[in-house]
């Protein structure tokens, strides 16, 4: 999604903006631009493509602005194709803005402005906001912003500069995230902490329709009516190192290797005397006993983590769990209400569909529990109960360590729920917790012997399409393996419940459609092996992910990745690691941009 950075201070503004935008690259974008006050005038530079295209363009045209106040943007196209003209900043004349989000009533506003004689250069909804601000501008930036945003429907975070206020940067938000960084004699606006952490750790989190004014005197914040307000200054506890690659070729590889630590950081504070304790998150045995049904809502990888949770909760706690994609849930008149617990899982805590689904669930009377990685994000703030995952910043678009800690939390939650409901006794609960605590070591052992995954990846790069199969928890895991591969390798793949193949999909099997079979559930092993034989008999090359100790007929498979022996129910945490690595190496071997796959954004803050 789009990234915003703004700066006022004594540094070279262009450098701060470009540096900050580089730190937001992980969000995904297809064009970039900056606007900087130079000798009292706004100088704009923008370009389609990566930030390096913008830098090259400024160098070639000798147009790199120099000044100390400005705004910058990376755009992920929604209205209008990626192009120089559609790139931000957009100007309305006296007002220049950058925007993250979608203005839903843009057509109506555009028609009105056209009727007033206003003309447009781009296809963006953002230019309409710039022109509307300019049309309304009465010399008072705060009054103008406050009046204009009342007419906007949709989501937005805006960075704004006014030509006649060269010593100020303005910002306002609704739904789309925006923070205001406070340094010594300098201030910043940004879509996310990594953009500013090099300069300051102190920041304000802008709330709905709040307006920030950054000037030489520091930062002032106003409510939507223009009344000054006091806000709590937050401190980002992120490690600057954590947002660098730390010697790894890609963020994704680094994040895969961070998984053992991320699990420990996430589960340790929630285990006391060998038992799960989620009290600090608002979850007690009494609270847990109130629910008769659990609904999990999330998108993409987070939804896959919820699917693992479904199998585990139903098996241990014997409560029905349904899992829904947030964009479906929010529009299907869902049957949730009092007595239901709705769990929203999100790494970013800003995914538009997940946020809307959570609000809907609350309005229907359900209790909501958010499992979120990004501190202070919208979903985290609005949920009734909250469990933070402590994965640290996840930069690669393909989610790995966030998935790992999401499922770790689902296990903790399931153990506590099953114990609270009397479905498992204390001894069993303690045993499961001990096993969960051992998962980081098992994962580490895979990371230390990962070469085989490169070999498997090399065997996949020429395939047009792949199938991931499994049963039960292995099926839940196959979904994640398949998504990981397709999003970064660009090879089509599907996950399928192994027993369902015969009902249609097996007709696709050829010798150019490798099948990755995940088989970690002992009770289902024989059944999965029968399915493997069926696809093998039809020419498929089969790659099997199972325990090293499993006695597999060498004839039945072409390649195998052996996992350490572990309890069945916890195997998804172990078995996902080779699936992540296979996807990673396939992408590397194909020469793709692993951390920033085409067309994708890290945080999907628009519908
Ligand atoms: O920030 P969220 O966890 O809410 O994001 C949800 C999905 O957009 C995300 O998991 C996406 O599927 C990942 N890119 C997959 O690797």
XYZ file of C-alpha atoms and ligand atoms in Angstrom:
623
model
C 0.000 0.000 0.000
C 1.021 3.603 -0.378
C 3.645 5.031 1.954
C 3.804 8.595 3.256
C 6.755 10.475 4.722
C 6.935 14.161 5.626
C 9.688 16.201 7.222
C 10.467 19.569 8.735
C 13.840 20.320 10.344
C 17.380 21.249 9.443
C 18.430 18.164 7.482
C 18.405 17.784 3.694
C 14.671 17.101 3.326
C 14.992 15.185 0.051
C 17.405 12.766 1.674
C 15.140 12.217 4.690
C 12.108 11.645 2.438
C 13.896 9.196 0.141
C 15.421 7.371 3.070
C 12.050 7.107 4.826
C 10.321 5.952 1.640
C 12.994 3.275 1.198
C 12.091 1.967 4.651
C 8.442 1.786 3.526
C 9.227 -0.076 0.301
C 8.079 -3.301 1.939
C 4.498 -1.974 1.753
C 4.569 -2.380 -2.026
C 4.397 0.451 -4.594
C 4.666 1.212 -8.279
C 5.659 4.901 -8.368
C 7.157 7.519 -6.096
C 7.427 11.267 -5.674
C 8.386 14.128 -3.398
C 7.501 17.803 -2.938
C 10.018 20.024 -1.153
C 10.046 23.743 -0.400
C 13.061 25.188 -2.193
C 13.691 28.905 -1.811
C 10.096 29.363 -0.675
C 8.580 27.545 -3.686
C 7.261 23.970 -3.878
C 9.428 21.796 -6.109
C 7.910 18.455 -7.172
C 9.689 15.391 -8.571
C 7.907 12.132 -9.352
C 8.361 9.001 -11.380
C 6.765 5.705 -12.239
C 8.632 2.657 -10.914
C 11.015 2.194 -8.034
C 12.588 4.902 -5.913
C 15.806 4.462 -7.833
C 13.952 5.586 -10.999
C 12.966 8.761 -9.183
C 16.546 9.332 -8.033
C 17.905 8.715 -11.546
C 15.320 11.040 -13.033
C 16.218 13.833 -10.592
C 19.894 13.338 -11.330
C 19.433 13.321 -15.120
C 17.223 16.384 -15.055
C 19.291 18.065 -12.375
C 16.014 18.546 -10.519
C 16.785 17.161 -7.072
C 15.183 19.729 -4.743
C 17.104 21.015 -1.762
C 15.230 22.316 1.263
C 14.145 21.492 4.787
C 10.384 21.030 4.545
C 8.515 18.546 2.365
C 6.385 15.463 1.792
C 7.039 12.212 -0.077
C 5.077 9.220 -1.261
C 5.241 5.737 -2.690
C 2.054 4.921 -4.620
C 0.311 1.582 -5.023
C -2.102 2.269 -7.869
C -5.842 2.124 -7.217
C -7.382 4.869 -9.422
C -5.423 5.174 -12.653
C -2.474 3.139 -13.906
C 1.036 3.538 -12.509
C 2.475 6.517 -14.413
C 4.433 9.714 -13.813
C 1.296 11.827 -13.977
C -0.687 9.639 -11.581
C 2.175 9.544 -9.069
C 1.888 11.664 -5.948
C 2.342 14.446 -4.822
C -0.670 16.058 -6.489
C -1.186 19.743 -6.546
C -4.336 21.826 -6.490
C -2.473 25.085 -7.033
C -1.825 26.460 -3.571
C -2.079 23.038 -1.934
C 0.086 19.969 -2.572
C -0.717 16.598 -1.043
C 0.247 12.946 -0.735
C -2.454 10.413 0.051
C -2.850 6.859 1.253
C -6.304 5.262 1.004
C -9.312 5.465 -1.297
C -11.804 8.299 -1.667
C -15.056 6.493 -2.367
C -17.144 9.520 -3.366
C -14.443 10.826 -5.746
C -16.772 10.809 -8.759
C -19.363 13.006 -7.119
C -16.674 15.423 -5.857
C -15.002 15.509 -9.257
C -18.291 16.288 -11.032
C -18.922 19.105 -8.599
C -15.451 20.599 -9.077
C -15.721 20.301 -12.869
C -19.019 22.183 -12.675
C -17.064 24.921 -10.878
C -14.523 25.107 -13.699
C -11.782 23.032 -12.053
C -9.685 20.877 -14.419
C -7.772 17.669 -13.773
C -4.530 16.181 -15.091
C -4.518 12.699 -13.569
C -6.918 9.775 -13.127
C -6.451 9.681 -9.375
C -8.876 10.231 -6.536
C -6.029 12.058 -4.778
C -5.952 14.945 -7.243
C -9.615 15.551 -6.442
C -8.722 16.031 -2.773
C -5.881 18.401 -3.703
C -8.193 20.446 -5.924
C -10.981 20.425 -3.340
C -8.600 21.700 -0.656
C -7.411 24.412 -2.998
C -10.969 25.335 -3.981
C -11.897 25.683 -0.304
C -8.663 27.336 0.816
C -9.382 30.490 2.808
C -5.885 31.234 4.130
C -6.371 29.075 7.234
C -4.957 25.600 6.612
C -6.581 24.024 9.677
C -10.056 25.398 8.921
C -9.719 24.344 5.297
C -8.578 20.812 6.123
C -11.237 20.383 8.774
C -14.024 21.549 6.404
C -12.754 19.537 3.447
C -12.356 16.172 5.160
C -15.998 16.316 6.211
C -16.874 15.879 2.543
C -14.602 12.894 1.998
C -15.968 9.361 2.154
C -13.585 6.435 2.294
C -10.177 6.131 3.848
C -7.312 8.527 3.822
C -4.076 9.612 5.421
C -2.934 12.898 3.958
C 0.344 14.806 4.098
C -0.294 18.413 3.021
C 1.777 21.507 2.338
C 0.426 24.960 1.530
C 2.419 27.189 -0.829
C 1.933 30.190 1.457
C 3.034 28.285 4.613
C 6.561 27.176 3.687
C 7.445 26.454 7.319
C 4.731 23.945 8.015
C 3.628 20.411 7.148
C 0.045 19.323 7.825
C -1.396 15.833 8.228
C -4.821 14.304 8.776
C -6.136 10.754 8.737
C -9.269 8.627 8.601
C -8.796 4.822 8.666
C -5.414 4.759 6.909
C -2.592 4.787 9.476
C -0.370 7.818 10.066
C 2.110 8.662 12.794
C 3.799 11.942 13.699
C 7.430 11.577 14.790
C 8.900 14.062 17.247
C 12.660 14.602 17.202
C 14.935 17.334 18.509
C 14.140 20.452 16.475
C 12.626 18.290 13.746
C 9.350 16.457 13.129
C 8.103 13.804 10.746
C 4.957 12.215 9.433
C 4.989 8.615 8.258
C 2.773 5.681 7.434
C 4.790 3.431 9.708
C 7.551 3.482 12.311
C 10.436 2.103 10.161
C 10.404 5.329 8.104
C 11.435 7.477 11.060
C 13.088 5.218 13.619
C 16.545 6.205 12.453
C 15.783 9.781 13.553
C 13.420 9.406 16.498
C 11.542 6.806 18.509
C 8.952 9.235 19.887
C 5.724 9.577 18.003
C 2.036 10.387 18.178
C -0.494 8.038 16.696
C -2.955 10.198 14.803
C -6.594 9.229 15.422
C -9.673 9.610 13.249
C -9.847 13.114 11.675
C -7.166 14.555 13.960
C -5.033 17.192 12.289
C -1.302 17.550 12.972
C 0.681 20.701 12.315
C 4.455 20.334 12.142
C 6.439 23.550 12.381
C 9.713 24.955 13.691
C 8.039 25.063 17.118
C 7.338 21.336 17.152
C 4.059 19.468 16.713
C 0.542 20.605 17.526
C -2.481 18.352 17.219
C -6.082 19.472 16.721
C -9.366 17.576 16.787
C -11.659 17.520 13.766
C -13.139 20.902 14.786
C -9.745 22.571 14.953
C -9.517 22.609 18.774
C -5.987 21.906 20.102
C -5.694 18.595 21.977
C -3.030 16.866 24.075
C -1.971 13.384 23.086
C 0.153 10.706 24.660
C 3.628 10.516 23.133
C 4.470 6.894 22.362
C 7.890 5.329 22.154
C 8.748 2.732 19.529
C 10.720 -0.042 21.170
C 11.785 -1.524 17.833
C 15.380 -2.434 17.445
C 16.929 -0.468 14.547
C 18.851 -3.639 13.689
C 15.541 -5.468 13.385
C 14.588 -3.419 10.369
C 17.847 -4.128 8.519
C 18.663 -7.349 6.674
C 21.294 -8.333 9.237
C 23.548 -10.038 6.685
C 20.793 -12.099 5.032
C 20.227 -11.796 1.296
C 16.573 -10.945 1.800
C 14.246 -9.893 4.601
C 12.207 -13.031 3.989
C 15.165 -15.300 4.722
C 16.050 -13.271 7.797
C 12.481 -13.441 9.027
C 12.317 -17.208 8.486
C 15.425 -17.499 10.674
C 13.939 -15.227 13.332
C 11.064 -17.651 13.941
C 12.492 -19.518 16.948
C 13.095 -16.205 18.754
C 9.722 -14.823 17.708
C 7.957 -17.871 19.184
C 9.846 -17.553 22.474
C 9.099 -13.829 22.690
C 5.429 -14.443 22.003
C 4.701 -17.395 24.273
C 7.056 -16.862 27.237
C 5.220 -13.883 28.787
C 1.959 -15.850 28.550
C 3.133 -18.970 30.380
C 3.168 -18.986 34.177
C 4.192 -21.949 36.295
C 3.929 -24.174 33.245
C 0.350 -23.190 32.372
C -1.044 -20.714 29.838
C -2.032 -17.360 31.318
C -3.680 -14.802 29.039
C -5.070 -12.594 31.800
C -3.087 -9.543 30.712
C -4.922 -9.843 27.378
C -8.325 -9.788 29.093
C -8.790 -13.562 28.723
C -9.606 -15.540 31.875
C -11.168 -19.011 32.294
C -14.447 -17.304 33.312
C -14.476 -15.234 30.108
C -13.668 -18.297 28.006
C -16.545 -20.318 29.429
C -19.056 -17.826 27.997
C -18.597 -18.710 24.340
C -20.555 -21.329 22.437
C -19.038 -20.709 19.010
C -15.843 -19.173 17.711
C -15.580 -17.345 14.396
C -12.134 -16.601 12.997
C -11.887 -13.776 10.465
C -8.732 -12.769 8.599
C -7.120 -12.471 5.170
C -4.389 -14.406 3.342
C -1.752 -15.965 5.532
C -3.467 -14.780 8.710
C -6.593 -16.651 7.600
C -4.480 -19.772 7.113
C -3.188 -19.398 10.669
C -6.822 -19.234 11.761
C -7.532 -22.462 9.878
C -4.816 -24.265 11.841
C -6.451 -22.780 14.959
C -9.830 -24.214 13.966
C -8.499 -27.774 13.800
C -6.692 -27.407 17.129
C -9.550 -25.725 19.033
C -12.140 -28.194 17.786
C -9.902 -31.144 18.596
C -8.910 -30.016 22.087
C -11.670 -27.720 23.344
C -14.591 -29.265 21.430
C -16.100 -25.912 20.489
C -17.256 -25.319 16.906
C -15.041 -22.917 14.986
C -15.760 -21.367 11.612
C -13.126 -19.554 9.593
C -13.988 -16.839 7.137
C -12.152 -14.606 4.735
C -12.731 -11.069 6.040
C -13.876 -9.685 2.671
C -16.561 -12.405 2.506
C -17.604 -12.222 6.149
C -18.283 -8.504 6.055
C -20.775 -8.735 3.196
C -22.633 -11.968 3.921
C -24.871 -10.984 6.843
C -22.938 -13.259 9.199
C -24.772 -15.066 11.968
C -22.698 -13.973 14.922
C -23.833 -12.196 18.060
C -23.905 -12.552 21.815
C -22.230 -15.745 22.969
C -19.881 -15.789 19.996
C -16.223 -14.971 20.084
C -14.865 -13.464 16.886
C -11.081 -13.768 16.555
C -9.450 -11.358 14.125
C -5.916 -12.250 13.093
C -3.721 -9.648 11.415
C -0.017 -8.967 11.241
C -0.422 -5.300 10.348
C -3.593 -4.662 12.318
C -4.608 -2.327 9.494
C -6.054 -4.669 6.850
C -9.190 -2.842 5.711
C -11.402 -5.934 5.341
C -10.334 -7.414 8.673
C -10.938 -4.108 10.443
C -14.382 -3.744 8.875
C -15.220 -7.369 9.746
C -14.245 -6.740 13.354
C -16.407 -3.628 13.564
C -19.330 -5.546 12.095
C -18.889 -8.387 14.610
C -18.872 -5.866 17.459
C -21.970 -4.153 16.173
C -23.729 -7.530 16.123
C -22.969 -8.059 19.805
C -20.101 -10.572 19.505
C -16.975 -10.249 21.638
C -13.827 -9.689 19.635
C -10.311 -10.929 20.245
C -7.540 -9.529 18.065
C -4.272 -11.368 17.448
C -2.080 -8.630 16.043
C 1.618 -7.956 15.512
C 1.750 -4.195 14.936
C 1.491 -2.312 18.221
C -1.112 0.426 18.402
C -2.672 -0.513 15.051
C -6.386 0.082 14.440
C -7.451 -3.537 14.992
C -5.389 -3.711 18.188
C -6.994 -0.559 19.528
C -10.585 -1.427 18.753
C -10.791 -5.080 19.800
C -12.391 -6.094 23.110
C -9.462 -8.390 23.911
C -6.003 -8.359 22.445
C -3.060 -10.709 22.171
C 0.009 -9.112 20.639
C 2.312 -11.416 18.762
C 5.890 -10.369 19.384
C 7.399 -11.159 15.999
C 9.026 -7.727 15.657
C 8.703 -5.835 12.379
C 7.947 -8.067 9.397
C 9.253 -6.356 6.284
C 9.042 -8.991 3.514
C 5.660 -8.944 1.821
C 5.458 -12.727 2.136
C 4.525 -13.367 5.716
C 6.552 -16.022 7.556
C 7.392 -15.214 11.158
C 4.045 -13.468 11.657
C 2.252 -16.685 10.586
C 4.432 -18.689 12.952
C 3.558 -16.594 15.992
C -0.091 -16.366 14.978
C -0.321 -20.152 15.144
C 1.747 -20.205 18.359
C -0.886 -17.918 19.898
C -3.685 -20.115 18.547
C -2.078 -23.064 20.366
C -1.733 -21.149 23.627
C -5.323 -20.003 23.352
C -6.582 -23.518 22.524
C -4.741 -25.056 25.470
C -6.149 -22.466 27.858
C -9.659 -22.829 26.413
C -9.596 -26.631 26.543
C -8.375 -26.523 30.147
C -10.957 -23.890 31.144
C -13.731 -26.025 29.652
C -12.491 -29.165 31.400
C -11.739 -30.920 28.104
C -8.123 -31.501 29.108
C -6.791 -31.855 32.644
C -3.968 -29.863 34.204
C -1.343 -32.531 33.524
C -2.227 -32.609 29.815
C -2.263 -28.822 29.622
C 1.218 -28.694 31.173
C 2.461 -31.368 28.773
C 1.165 -29.464 25.745
C 2.765 -26.243 26.993
C 6.101 -28.028 27.447
C 5.871 -29.265 23.867
C 5.026 -25.787 22.582
C 8.105 -24.480 24.383
C 10.221 -27.057 22.551
C 9.107 -25.988 19.055
C 11.800 -23.274 18.649
C 14.569 -25.883 19.019
C 12.943 -28.199 16.494
C 12.612 -25.306 14.035
C 16.232 -24.336 14.625
C 17.329 -27.836 13.707
C 15.532 -27.512 10.351
C 17.115 -24.122 9.699
C 20.539 -25.634 10.285
C 19.910 -28.346 7.653
C 17.941 -26.500 5.042
C 20.044 -27.346 1.943
C 17.547 -29.935 0.746
C 14.925 -27.228 0.309
C 17.175 -25.515 -2.265
C 17.429 -28.776 -4.133
C 13.655 -29.195 -4.080
C 13.218 -25.580 -5.258
C 15.565 -26.220 -8.183
C 13.302 -29.080 -9.270
C 10.274 -26.761 -9.366
C 11.356 -23.712 -11.285
C 10.215 -24.951 -14.684
C 6.801 -26.116 -13.546
C 3.754 -24.223 -14.804
C 1.606 -25.287 -11.941
C 1.817 -27.161 -8.628
C -0.524 -28.906 -6.282
C -0.140 -28.978 -2.484
C -2.058 -31.775 -0.805
C -2.686 -32.885 2.748
C -5.366 -34.016 5.152
C -6.545 -32.396 8.380
C -3.896 -30.094 9.822
C -1.701 -30.937 6.845
C -4.383 -29.560 4.554
C -4.525 -26.349 6.590
C -0.772 -26.109 6.222
C -0.856 -26.859 2.491
C -2.906 -23.711 1.994
C -0.105 -21.632 3.434
C 2.611 -23.523 1.509
C 0.755 -22.929 -1.733
C 0.130 -19.220 -1.115
C 3.772 -18.688 -0.158
C 4.990 -20.292 -3.360
C 2.634 -18.523 -5.731
C 3.026 -15.037 -4.279
C 6.793 -14.915 -4.650
C 7.673 -17.448 -7.371
C 4.746 -16.543 -9.678
C 4.174 -20.255 -10.318
C 0.508 -21.117 -10.164
C -0.345 -23.474 -7.331
C -3.376 -24.754 -5.479
C -3.835 -26.501 -2.183
C -6.228 -29.384 -2.083
C -7.599 -31.710 0.566
C -5.927 -34.941 -0.529
C -9.135 -36.970 -0.280
C -10.960 -34.532 -2.550
C -8.610 -34.962 -5.521
C -10.596 -37.793 -7.054
C -13.635 -35.563 -7.332
C -12.247 -33.564 -10.213
C -8.811 -32.106 -9.710
C -6.846 -35.274 -10.365
C -7.616 -34.779 -14.066
C -5.076 -31.939 -14.036
C -2.198 -34.194 -13.033
C 0.565 -34.512 -15.628
C 4.314 -34.995 -15.426
C 4.642 -31.193 -15.452
C 2.526 -30.686 -12.367
C 4.591 -31.500 -9.302
C 2.684 -32.406 -6.156
C 3.911 -31.397 -2.708
C 2.358 -33.759 -0.204
C 2.392 -32.787 3.451
C 1.965 -35.847 5.677
C 2.597 -35.280 9.359
C -0.598 -36.580 10.949
C -0.011 -40.219 11.913
C -3.673 -41.167 11.949
C -4.067 -39.953 8.352
C -0.729 -41.175 7.001
C -1.976 -44.265 5.191
C -4.800 -42.351 3.574
C -2.429 -39.623 2.343
C 0.006 -42.220 1.023
C -2.830 -43.754 -1.019
C -3.513 -40.306 -2.519
C 0.194 -39.885 -3.242
C 0.209 -43.207 -5.091
C -2.779 -42.078 -7.136
C -1.057 -38.910 -8.369
C 2.265 -40.698 -8.859
C 0.528 -43.317 -11.012
C -0.664 -40.455 -13.236
C 2.817 -39.110 -13.814
C 3.184 -36.478 -11.099
C 6.547 -35.827 -9.521
C 5.889 -36.098 -5.780
C 7.720 -34.176 -3.082
C 6.847 -35.374 0.364
C 7.153 -33.427 3.614
C 7.030 -35.911 6.476
C 9.032 -37.052 9.504
C 12.555 -38.362 8.789
C 11.628 -41.343 10.899
C 8.644 -42.279 8.711
C 9.121 -45.495 6.806
C 8.196 -44.299 3.309
C 8.358 -46.583 0.286
C 11.108 -44.988 -1.844
C 9.106 -45.818 -4.974
C 6.182 -43.692 -3.808
C 7.976 -40.353 -3.869
C 10.597 -38.501 -5.922
C 11.952 -36.204 -3.241
C 11.437 -36.047 0.473
C 12.092 -33.468 3.183
C 12.461 -35.122 6.575
C 11.171 -33.340 9.669
C 12.155 -33.899 13.288
C 9.783 -36.084 15.252
C 7.194 -34.087 17.153
C 3.666 -34.458 18.511
C 1.108 -34.480 15.659
C -0.929 -31.530 16.849
C 2.074 -29.194 16.852
C 3.514 -30.369 13.544
C 2.241 -27.334 11.539
C 4.779 -25.153 13.362
C 7.572 -27.460 12.285
C 6.409 -28.438 8.802
C 5.718 -24.894 7.618
C 9.440 -24.084 7.703
C 10.496 -26.218 4.690
C 7.427 -24.944 2.821
C 8.562 -21.351 3.438
C 12.105 -22.192 2.375
C 10.992 -23.995 -0.786
C 8.989 -20.908 -1.795
C 11.893 -18.624 -0.932
C 14.520 -20.530 -2.923
C 12.198 -21.010 -5.897
C 11.739 -17.242 -6.044
C 15.485 -16.642 -5.687
C 16.286 -19.156 -8.427
C 13.781 -17.508 -10.743
C 15.476 -14.155 -10.136
C 12.350 -12.564 -8.679
C 12.195 -9.639 -6.295
C 11.642 -11.882 -3.264
C 10.792 -9.242 -0.676
C 8.652 -7.094 -2.960
C 6.704 -9.407 -5.268
C 4.879 -7.784 -8.159
C 1.373 -6.380 -7.628
C 1.439 -7.055 -3.898
C 1.420 -4.770 -0.891
C 2.466 -5.640 2.642
C -0.433 -3.986 4.324
C -3.736 -3.927 2.433
C -5.375 -0.838 3.870
C -7.925 -0.497 1.071
C -10.738 -2.868 0.106
O -1.570 -7.678 7.897
P -2.476 -8.846 7.732
O -1.985 -10.039 8.495
O -3.905 -8.548 8.069
O -2.407 -9.206 6.198
C -3.220 -10.205 5.652
C -2.732 -10.624 4.292
O -2.738 -9.538 3.411
C -1.321 -11.211 4.345
O -1.248 -12.281 5.239
C -0.880 -11.696 2.945
O -1.661 -12.779 2.550
C 0.602 -12.056 2.951
N 1.289 -11.297 1.952
C 0.897 -13.438 2.604
O 2.246 -13.714 2.683
